[in-house]
Amino acid sequence: MKEKNFEIISIAQDTGGVKDAGPWITGEAYKGKETAAKMPPTYTALIDSEHLVTKLYNLVNVPTGIWINEKGKLVRPPEVAFIDDKFKEFTHLDTSQYLSGLRDWIANGDKSEYVVPEKQLKARMTPATPEHQLAAAEFSMAEYLVHIGSNDDAIPHFKQAQKLHPENWNYKRQAYLLADSKKNYGTTFQDEVKALNGKPYYPPPDLPPKKKD
Amino acid sequence: MKNLLTRTLVVCLGLVMTGLLTAPFVRATTPDSTKVQATIIFDRTATSVNGVTDNSKDLWVTLEDLKKSTRFELKPSGVCRDELCFPLPKANRESFVRKQDDGSWFNLSAFARLVHQPIAYDEKHSIWLFGDRPAVQNGFLATLTAPDFTLPDVNGKMHSLSDFKGKKVLIVTWASW
């Protein structure tokens, strides 16, 4: 989707940084596998080994999409954003709706019906509570300990972050990846998804109904 | 006589009680409890300092280390950095600043609590990590201006969101996990 005046920035939320995220950007991870994605990508692909964007925008999962207009203003709340159907079996999301919204915004800018008016947008954004902020600090501490090679000592801080902000999947999944999740956290990602009891793991983005072409 | 005795007793008891109540508090705010080689993480930057910690695990630092690790400085108007100044409460100034024979010490943990910065602490590694103030964290919700950031690409080249001003931008987060 290379359009005039429009840029995609992908940002990897990976404590392991280039080591973990790099192969998926250079294409190495796809070697010998069938892949629809062109590698390396034509968009800007950044590595965020401190989950800076997660904390700045108070994000709770990946993939999350954020729309920013020419003036640097948000025009939609951060929301689940799949730009292809690679994970459809798991997500059950119709990505075409999100993509047609995106195309509409690229074409019509602030006049697009997918742009959420300021007042509504403010109401739909989630402020970080003091608990969320402390969770972010604990998570940062855990990541710092991982970066200095003390994975085991990071575990209590990852746990604290998860306890303070249980809705944040980034805090869980990153920690599980760096440990034996069953042994160290007494749970797994699959267990946690099951515990949602039918509540969607990916809440579908709240978009206006798709226009008939 | 009996009355005087009772009164003396009450006064004595009162003194003992006051002593009991204030003693731990005074000890907790005395910055000479334990010397510690500490790491301060402030604004995502780690700095090594020679600090002192007390019973409540507050971290006291010298004014030089305060500036080195946080860029904040103690001024007559308060604790300041650039245009930003936080006045210290006059009533309990001594829980923030103490003079020892070897100079002034500043309670960075108490200051963080004063300005509502979250604190994460790791005893084993002696790390005090200070998160963002709520006004910094949630400031963008009032203006809807997307918070700027600077991150590297796979080759280490740095990119900022602000580099893309004048264009529509879609940020998509993902992860290898």
Short mmCIF file of C-alpha atoms in Angstrom, two decimals:
data_model
loop_
_atom_site.label_atom_id
_atom_site.label_comp_id
_atom_site.label_asym_id
_atom_site.label_seq_id
_atom_site.Cartn_x
_atom_site.Cartn_y
_atom_site.Cartn_z
CA MET A 1 0.00 0.00 0.00
CA LYS A 2 2.54 2.53 -1.17
CA GLU A 3 0.52 5.67 -1.70
CA LYS A 4 1.44 9.27 -2.07
CA ASN A 5 1.58 11.09 1.23
CA PHE A 6 1.09 7.90 3.24
CA GLU A 7 3.64 5.90 5.21
CA ILE A 8 3.51 2.69 7.19
CA ILE A 9 5.79 2.31 10.19
CA SER A 10 5.92 -1.18 11.62
CA ILE A 11 7.33 -1.42 15.13
CA ALA A 12 8.48 -4.71 16.66
CA GLN A 13 7.66 -5.01 20.37
CA ASP A 14 10.48 -7.42 21.17
CA THR A 15 12.74 -7.35 24.23
CA GLY A 16 15.18 -9.45 22.18
CA GLY A 17 15.42 -6.60 19.65
CA VAL A 18 17.11 -7.31 16.33
CA LYS A 19 17.99 -10.87 17.43
CA ASP A 20 14.30 -11.86 17.68
CA ALA A 21 12.58 -9.45 15.30
CA GLY A 22 15.31 -9.03 12.68
CA PRO A 23 14.82 -12.31 10.77
CA TRP A 24 11.14 -11.44 10.19
CA ILE A 25 12.17 -8.13 8.62
CA THR A 26 15.09 -9.31 6.48
CA GLY A 27 13.06 -12.31 5.35
CA GLU A 28 15.42 -14.89 6.88
CA ALA A 29 12.62 -16.29 9.05
CA TYR A 30 10.61 -17.11 5.92
CA LYS A 31 13.39 -19.06 4.20
CA GLY A 32 11.99 -22.25 2.68
CA LYS A 33 8.45 -21.19 3.58
CA GLU A 34 5.81 -19.87 1.28
CA THR A 35 5.23 -16.24 2.03
CA ALA A 36 3.03 -13.59 0.55
CA ALA A 37 4.97 -10.74 2.13
CA LYS A 38 7.68 -9.01 0.14
CA MET A 39 10.95 -9.04 2.06
CA PRO A 40 12.58 -6.81 3.00
CA PRO A 41 9.54 -4.58 3.33
CA THR A 42 9.15 -1.32 1.47
CA TYR A 43 7.81 0.43 4.58
CA THR A 44 9.80 1.66 7.59
CA ALA A 45 10.39 -1.26 9.98
CA LEU A 46 11.60 -0.29 13.46
CA ILE A 47 12.76 -2.33 16.44
CA ASP A 48 11.52 -1.44 19.93
CA SER A 49 13.42 -3.57 22.42
CA GLU A 50 12.13 -1.51 25.38
CA HIS A 51 8.43 -1.57 24.44
CA LEU A 52 8.61 2.21 24.33
CA VAL A 53 5.60 2.51 22.02
CA THR A 54 3.57 0.09 24.16
CA LYS A 55 4.15 2.37 27.15
CA LEU A 56 3.84 5.73 25.34
CA TYR A 57 0.48 4.84 23.80
CA ASN A 58 -0.66 2.46 26.59
CA LEU A 59 -1.03 -0.45 24.15
CA VAL A 60 -2.10 -3.90 25.29
CA ASN A 61 -1.58 -6.25 22.35
CA VAL A 62 -0.13 -6.74 18.89
CA PRO A 63 -0.91 -6.00 16.19
CA THR A 64 -2.18 -2.56 17.14
CA GLY A 65 -2.76 0.10 14.51
CA ILE A 66 -2.55 3.84 15.12
CA TRP A 67 -3.63 6.41 12.52
CA ILE A 68 -1.82 9.75 12.59
CA ASN A 69 -2.70 12.60 10.24
CA GLU A 70 -0.45 15.12 8.46
CA LYS A 71 -0.46 17.39 11.51
CA GLY A 72 0.76 14.62 13.78
CA LYS A 73 -2.65 14.15 15.44
CA LEU A 74 -4.30 10.86 16.23
CA VAL A 75 -7.48 10.31 14.24
CA ARG A 76 -8.50 6.89 15.59
CA PRO A 77 -7.90 5.18 18.93
CA PRO A 78 -5.22 2.45 18.96
CA GLU A 79 -7.01 -0.72 17.85
CA VAL A 80 -6.49 -4.26 16.63
CA ALA A 81 -5.05 -3.97 13.13
CA PHE A 82 -4.54 -6.89 10.80
CA ILE A 83 -3.45 -5.80 7.37
CA ASP A 84 -3.55 -9.30 5.89
CA ASP A 85 -5.29 -12.61 6.56
CA LYS A 86 -2.21 -14.59 7.68
CA PHE A 87 -3.71 -15.22 11.13
CA LYS A 88 -7.39 -15.39 10.16
CA GLU A 89 -7.88 -18.92 11.50
CA PHE A 90 -6.95 -17.68 14.94
CA THR A 91 -8.48 -14.20 14.88
CA HIS A 92 -11.74 -14.78 12.96
CA LEU A 93 -11.49 -11.14 11.94
CA ASP A 94 -12.59 -9.74 8.60
CA THR A 95 -9.57 -7.63 7.77
CA SER A 96 -11.08 -6.24 4.58
CA GLN A 97 -13.17 -3.80 6.58
CA TYR A 98 -10.10 -2.32 8.26
CA LEU A 99 -8.27 -2.10 4.96
CA SER A 100 -11.12 -0.40 3.11
CA GLY A 101 -11.30 2.09 5.99
CA LEU A 102 -7.60 2.74 5.64
CA ARG A 103 -7.96 3.29 1.87
CA ASP A 104 -10.85 5.66 2.48
CA TRP A 105 -8.76 7.70 4.93
CA ILE A 106 -5.79 7.81 2.55
CA ALA A 107 -8.09 9.12 -0.20
CA ASN A 108 -10.28 11.50 1.82
CA GLY A 109 -8.13 12.52 4.77
CA ASP A 110 -9.89 14.22 7.66
CA LYS A 111 -13.19 14.10 5.72
CA SER A 112 -13.16 10.28 5.82
CA GLU A 113 -15.95 8.77 7.92
CA TYR A 114 -13.30 6.56 9.50
CA VAL A 115 -11.76 9.58 11.17
CA VAL A 116 -13.23 9.75 14.67
CA PRO A 117 -14.28 13.29 15.72
CA GLU A 118 -12.06 14.75 18.44
CA LYS A 119 -14.58 14.64 21.26
CA GLN A 120 -15.53 11.00 20.61
CA LEU A 121 -11.91 10.07 20.12
CA LYS A 122 -10.93 11.49 23.52
CA ALA A 123 -13.72 9.46 25.11
CA ARG A 124 -12.54 6.30 23.38
CA MET A 125 -8.90 6.59 24.42
CA THR A 126 -7.79 4.71 27.54
CA PRO A 127 -5.74 6.77 29.99
CA ALA A 128 -3.02 4.95 31.92
CA THR A 129 -4.09 4.50 35.55
CA PRO A 130 -1.51 4.70 38.38
CA GLU A 131 -1.54 0.86 38.34
CA HIS A 132 -0.81 0.82 34.60
CA GLN A 133 2.04 3.26 35.15
CA LEU A 134 3.56 1.17 37.92
CA ALA A 135 3.11 -1.90 35.70
CA ALA A 136 5.07 -0.13 32.96
CA ALA A 137 7.85 0.69 35.43
CA GLU A 138 8.00 -2.94 36.65
CA PHE A 139 8.05 -4.15 33.04
CA SER A 140 10.88 -1.73 32.24
CA MET A 141 12.81 -3.05 35.24
CA ALA A 142 12.28 -6.62 34.00
CA GLU A 143 13.47 -5.70 30.50
CA TYR A 144 16.53 -3.96 31.91
CA LEU A 145 17.41 -7.11 33.86
CA VAL A 146 16.95 -9.22 30.72
CA HIS A 147 19.20 -6.86 28.80
CA ILE A 148 21.97 -7.22 31.42
CA GLY A 149 21.62 -11.01 31.23
CA SER A 150 19.63 -11.68 34.42
CA ASN A 151 16.54 -13.37 32.98
CA ASP A 152 15.66 -15.19 36.21
CA ASP A 153 15.75 -12.01 38.27
CA ALA A 154 13.41 -10.37 35.76
CA ILE A 155 10.61 -12.86 36.47
CA PRO A 156 9.26 -11.27 39.71
CA HIS A 157 9.10 -7.88 37.95
CA PHE A 158 7.34 -9.33 34.90
CA LYS A 159 4.87 -10.95 37.30
CA GLN A 160 4.29 -7.67 39.08
CA ALA A 161 3.62 -5.93 35.75
CA GLN A 162 1.12 -8.63 34.78
CA LYS A 163 -0.65 -8.38 38.14
CA LEU A 164 -0.94 -4.59 37.93
CA HIS A 165 -2.14 -4.55 34.31
CA PRO A 166 -3.75 -7.96 33.64
CA GLU A 167 -5.36 -6.82 30.36
CA ASN A 168 -1.95 -6.19 28.83
CA TRP A 169 -1.06 -9.15 26.61
CA ASN A 170 2.29 -7.64 25.64
CA TYR A 171 3.39 -7.96 29.28
CA LYS A 172 2.37 -11.62 29.37
CA ARG A 173 3.51 -12.91 26.01
CA GLN A 174 6.91 -11.22 26.10
CA ALA A 175 7.60 -12.65 29.57
CA TYR A 176 6.44 -16.16 28.60
CA LEU A 177 8.75 -16.13 25.58
CA LEU A 178 11.76 -15.39 27.79
CA ALA A 179 11.01 -18.19 30.26
CA ASP A 180 9.42 -21.59 30.72
CA SER A 181 5.94 -20.12 31.07
CA LYS A 182 4.36 -23.16 32.74
CA LYS A 183 7.18 -23.50 35.25
CA ASN A 184 7.89 -19.83 35.92
CA TYR A 185 4.42 -18.33 35.53
CA GLY A 186 2.19 -21.36 36.16
CA THR A 187 0.34 -20.70 32.92
CA THR A 188 0.77 -20.55 29.16
CA PHE A 189 -0.51 -18.26 26.45
CA GLN A 190 -3.03 -20.92 25.42
CA ASP A 191 -4.24 -21.23 29.06
CA GLU A 192 -4.70 -17.47 29.25
CA VAL A 193 -6.70 -17.35 26.02
CA LYS A 194 -8.91 -20.20 27.29
CA ALA A 195 -9.46 -18.28 30.52
CA LEU A 196 -11.12 -15.50 28.48
CA ASN A 197 -14.15 -17.82 28.30
CA GLY A 198 -15.27 -16.82 24.86
CA LYS A 199 -14.46 -13.13 25.25
CA PRO A 200 -12.51 -12.24 22.08
CA TYR A 201 -8.73 -12.21 22.41
CA TYR A 202 -8.75 -9.57 19.70
CA PRO A 203 -11.66 -7.15 20.20
CA PRO A 204 -12.68 -6.21 16.63
CA PRO A 205 -12.04 -2.56 15.75
CA ASP A 206 -15.10 -0.35 16.07
CA LEU A 207 -15.46 0.73 12.43
CA PRO A 208 -18.40 2.24 10.55
CA PRO A 209 -20.14 -0.38 8.36
CA LYS A 210 -18.40 -1.13 5.09
CA LYS A 211 -19.66 0.84 2.11
CA LYS A 212 -20.89 -1.10 -0.90
CA ASP A 213 -18.66 -0.42 -3.90
CA MET B 1 -0.29 15.32 95.43
CA LYS B 2 -2.06 12.41 93.89
CA ASN B 3 -3.16 14.69 91.10
CA LEU B 4 0.39 15.82 90.39
CA LEU B 5 1.60 12.23 90.37
CA THR B 6 -1.04 11.26 87.82
CA ARG B 7 -0.20 14.25 85.72
CA THR B 8 3.52 13.43 85.81
CA LEU B 9 2.71 9.88 84.88
CA VAL B 10 0.60 11.01 81.95
CA VAL B 11 3.32 13.38 80.77
CA CYS B 12 5.96 10.63 81.11
CA LEU B 13 3.78 8.18 79.26
CA GLY B 14 3.16 10.81 76.64
CA LEU B 15 6.88 11.37 76.17
CA VAL B 16 7.54 7.66 75.87
CA MET B 17 4.71 7.28 73.36
CA THR B 18 5.95 10.24 71.31
CA GLY B 19 9.40 8.71 71.38
CA LEU B 20 8.08 5.36 70.24
CA LEU B 21 6.04 6.90 67.46
CA THR B 22 8.66 9.24 66.08
CA ALA B 23 11.78 7.12 66.56
CA PRO B 24 11.25 4.79 63.59
CA PHE B 25 10.14 7.70 61.44
CA VAL B 26 13.23 9.73 62.20
CA ARG B 27 15.42 6.73 61.55
CA ALA B 28 13.67 6.06 58.26
CA THR B 29 14.45 9.53 56.97
CA THR B 30 18.05 9.65 58.14
CA PRO B 31 20.15 9.29 55.04
CA ASP B 32 23.10 7.52 56.67
CA SER B 33 21.61 4.07 57.10
CA THR B 34 23.36 1.99 54.45
CA LYS B 35 25.79 3.04 51.76
CA VAL B 36 24.85 1.52 48.45
CA GLN B 37 26.23 1.32 44.93
CA ALA B 38 22.99 2.04 43.10
CA THR B 39 21.77 2.17 39.53
CA ILE B 40 19.19 4.86 38.83
CA ILE B 41 17.05 4.50 35.73
CA PHE B 42 15.38 7.82 34.99
CA ASP B 43 13.97 8.84 31.60
CA ARG B 44 15.07 5.38 30.39
CA THR B 45 18.72 6.24 31.09
CA ALA B 46 20.78 4.25 33.59
CA THR B 47 23.29 6.03 35.84
CA SER B 48 25.57 4.51 38.49
CA VAL B 49 25.72 6.42 41.78
CA ASN B 50 27.03 6.05 45.33
CA GLY B 51 23.83 6.47 47.30
CA VAL B 52 22.47 5.71 50.72
CA THR B 53 19.33 3.82 51.45
CA ASP B 54 17.20 3.73 54.57
CA ASN B 55 14.80 1.30 56.21
CA SER B 56 12.01 2.13 53.81
CA LYS B 57 14.34 1.49 50.83
CA ASP B 58 14.27 5.13 49.81
CA LEU B 59 17.30 6.18 47.79
CA TRP B 60 19.24 9.26 48.90
CA VAL B 61 21.75 10.77 46.48
CA THR B 62 24.15 13.69 46.48
CA LEU B 63 23.04 16.83 44.64
CA GLU B 64 25.71 16.13 42.02
CA ASP B 65 24.30 12.66 41.42
CA LEU B 66 20.77 14.07 41.36
CA LYS B 67 21.78 16.28 38.46
CA LYS B 68 23.81 13.55 36.75
CA SER B 69 21.03 10.96 36.88
CA THR B 70 17.91 13.11 36.39
CA ARG B 71 19.06 16.56 35.19
CA PHE B 72 17.01 17.98 38.09
CA GLU B 73 18.71 20.49 40.40
CA LEU B 74 17.90 21.76 43.86
CA LYS B 75 17.20 25.50 43.66
CA PRO B 76 15.63 28.01 46.10
CA SER B 77 12.37 27.71 44.13
CA GLY B 78 12.33 23.91 44.30
CA VAL B 79 13.61 20.96 42.34
CA CYS B 80 14.00 22.18 38.79
CA ARG B 81 14.88 21.06 35.29
CA ASP B 82 14.71 23.55 32.43
CA GLU B 83 11.44 25.50 32.89
CA LEU B 84 9.93 22.83 35.12
CA CYS B 85 10.06 23.41 38.90
CA PHE B 86 8.53 21.40 41.73
CA PRO B 87 8.51 23.28 45.06
CA LEU B 88 9.32 21.11 48.06
CA PRO B 89 6.72 21.15 50.86
CA LYS B 90 8.09 23.47 53.56
CA ALA B 91 6.56 21.50 56.42
CA ASN B 92 8.62 18.39 55.83
CA ARG B 93 11.52 19.64 53.76
CA GLU B 94 13.84 17.45 55.78
CA SER B 95 12.30 14.29 54.37
CA PHE B 96 13.66 15.50 51.01
CA VAL B 97 16.95 17.26 51.80
CA ARG B 98 19.38 16.52 54.62
CA LYS B 99 22.74 18.04 55.42
CA GLN B 100 25.36 15.52 56.49
CA ASP B 101 28.94 16.39 57.36
CA ASP B 102 29.97 15.43 53.84
CA GLY B 103 27.39 17.57 52.03
CA SER B 104 23.69 17.61 51.13
CA TRP B 105 21.70 14.48 50.35
CA PHE B 106 18.45 14.31 48.42
CA ASN B 107 15.73 11.68 48.78
CA LEU B 108 15.00 10.81 45.16
CA SER B 109 12.33 8.26 46.13
CA ALA B 110 10.40 10.81 48.21
CA PHE B 111 10.64 13.29 45.34
CA ALA B 112 9.29 10.70 42.90
CA ARG B 113 6.34 10.07 45.23
CA LEU B 114 5.74 13.83 45.51
CA VAL B 115 5.42 14.18 41.73
CA HIS B 116 3.60 10.81 41.34
CA GLN B 117 6.34 9.04 39.42
CA PRO B 118 6.01 5.26 39.70
CA ILE B 119 9.03 3.50 41.25
CA ALA B 120 10.21 -0.04 40.58
CA TYR B 121 12.94 -1.36 42.86
CA ASP B 122 15.21 -4.39 42.60
CA GLU B 123 17.04 -5.12 45.83
CA LYS B 124 19.43 -7.77 44.49
CA HIS B 125 20.76 -5.58 41.70
CA SER B 126 20.29 -2.35 43.66
CA ILE B 127 18.33 -0.67 40.86
CA TRP B 128 15.79 2.12 41.33
CA LEU B 129 13.72 2.72 38.21
CA PHE B 130 11.54 5.83 37.95
CA GLY B 131 8.70 5.86 35.41
CA ASP B 132 7.00 8.81 33.76
CA ARG B 133 4.86 11.31 35.64
CA PRO B 134 1.11 10.94 34.83
CA ALA B 135 1.13 14.37 33.14
CA VAL B 136 3.83 13.12 30.77
CA GLN B 137 2.23 9.71 30.24
CA ASN B 138 -1.35 10.89 29.65
CA GLY B 139 -0.67 14.39 28.32
CA PHE B 140 -1.37 13.37 24.72
CA LEU B 141 -4.95 12.35 25.53
CA ALA B 142 -5.91 16.01 25.93
CA THR B 143 -4.14 17.26 22.79
CA LEU B 144 -4.42 14.08 20.67
CA THR B 145 -0.91 14.83 19.43
CA ALA B 146 0.80 11.49 18.80
CA PRO B 147 3.73 11.14 21.25
CA ASP B 148 7.02 11.25 19.37
CA PHE B 149 9.62 8.50 19.61
CA THR B 150 12.94 7.61 18.05
CA LEU B 151 13.77 3.97 17.32
CA PRO B 152 16.32 2.08 15.21
CA ASP B 153 15.67 0.01 12.12
CA VAL B 154 17.31 -3.39 11.60
CA ASN B 155 20.54 -1.67 10.47
CA GLY B 156 20.69 0.57 13.51
CA LYS B 157 19.61 3.72 11.67
CA MET B 158 17.41 5.91 13.88
CA HIS B 159 13.96 7.10 12.77
CA SER B 160 11.55 9.45 14.56
CA LEU B 161 7.83 9.70 14.14
CA SER B 162 8.30 13.46 13.68
CA ASP B 163 10.36 12.75 10.53
CA PHE B 164 7.05 11.86 8.87
CA LYS B 165 5.18 15.07 9.67
CA GLY B 166 3.19 16.26 6.67
CA LYS B 167 2.25 12.68 5.76
CA LYS B 168 -0.43 10.32 6.96
CA VAL B 169 1.12 7.58 9.06
CA LEU B 170 -0.13 4.15 10.00
CA ILE B 171 1.80 2.70 12.92
CA VAL B 172 1.44 -1.06 13.24
CA THR B 173 2.99 -2.87 16.18
CA TRP B 174 3.89 -6.55 15.97
CA ALA B 175 6.15 -9.02 17.74
CA SER B 176 8.03 -12.21 16.97
CA TRP B 177 6.36 -13.95 19.92
#
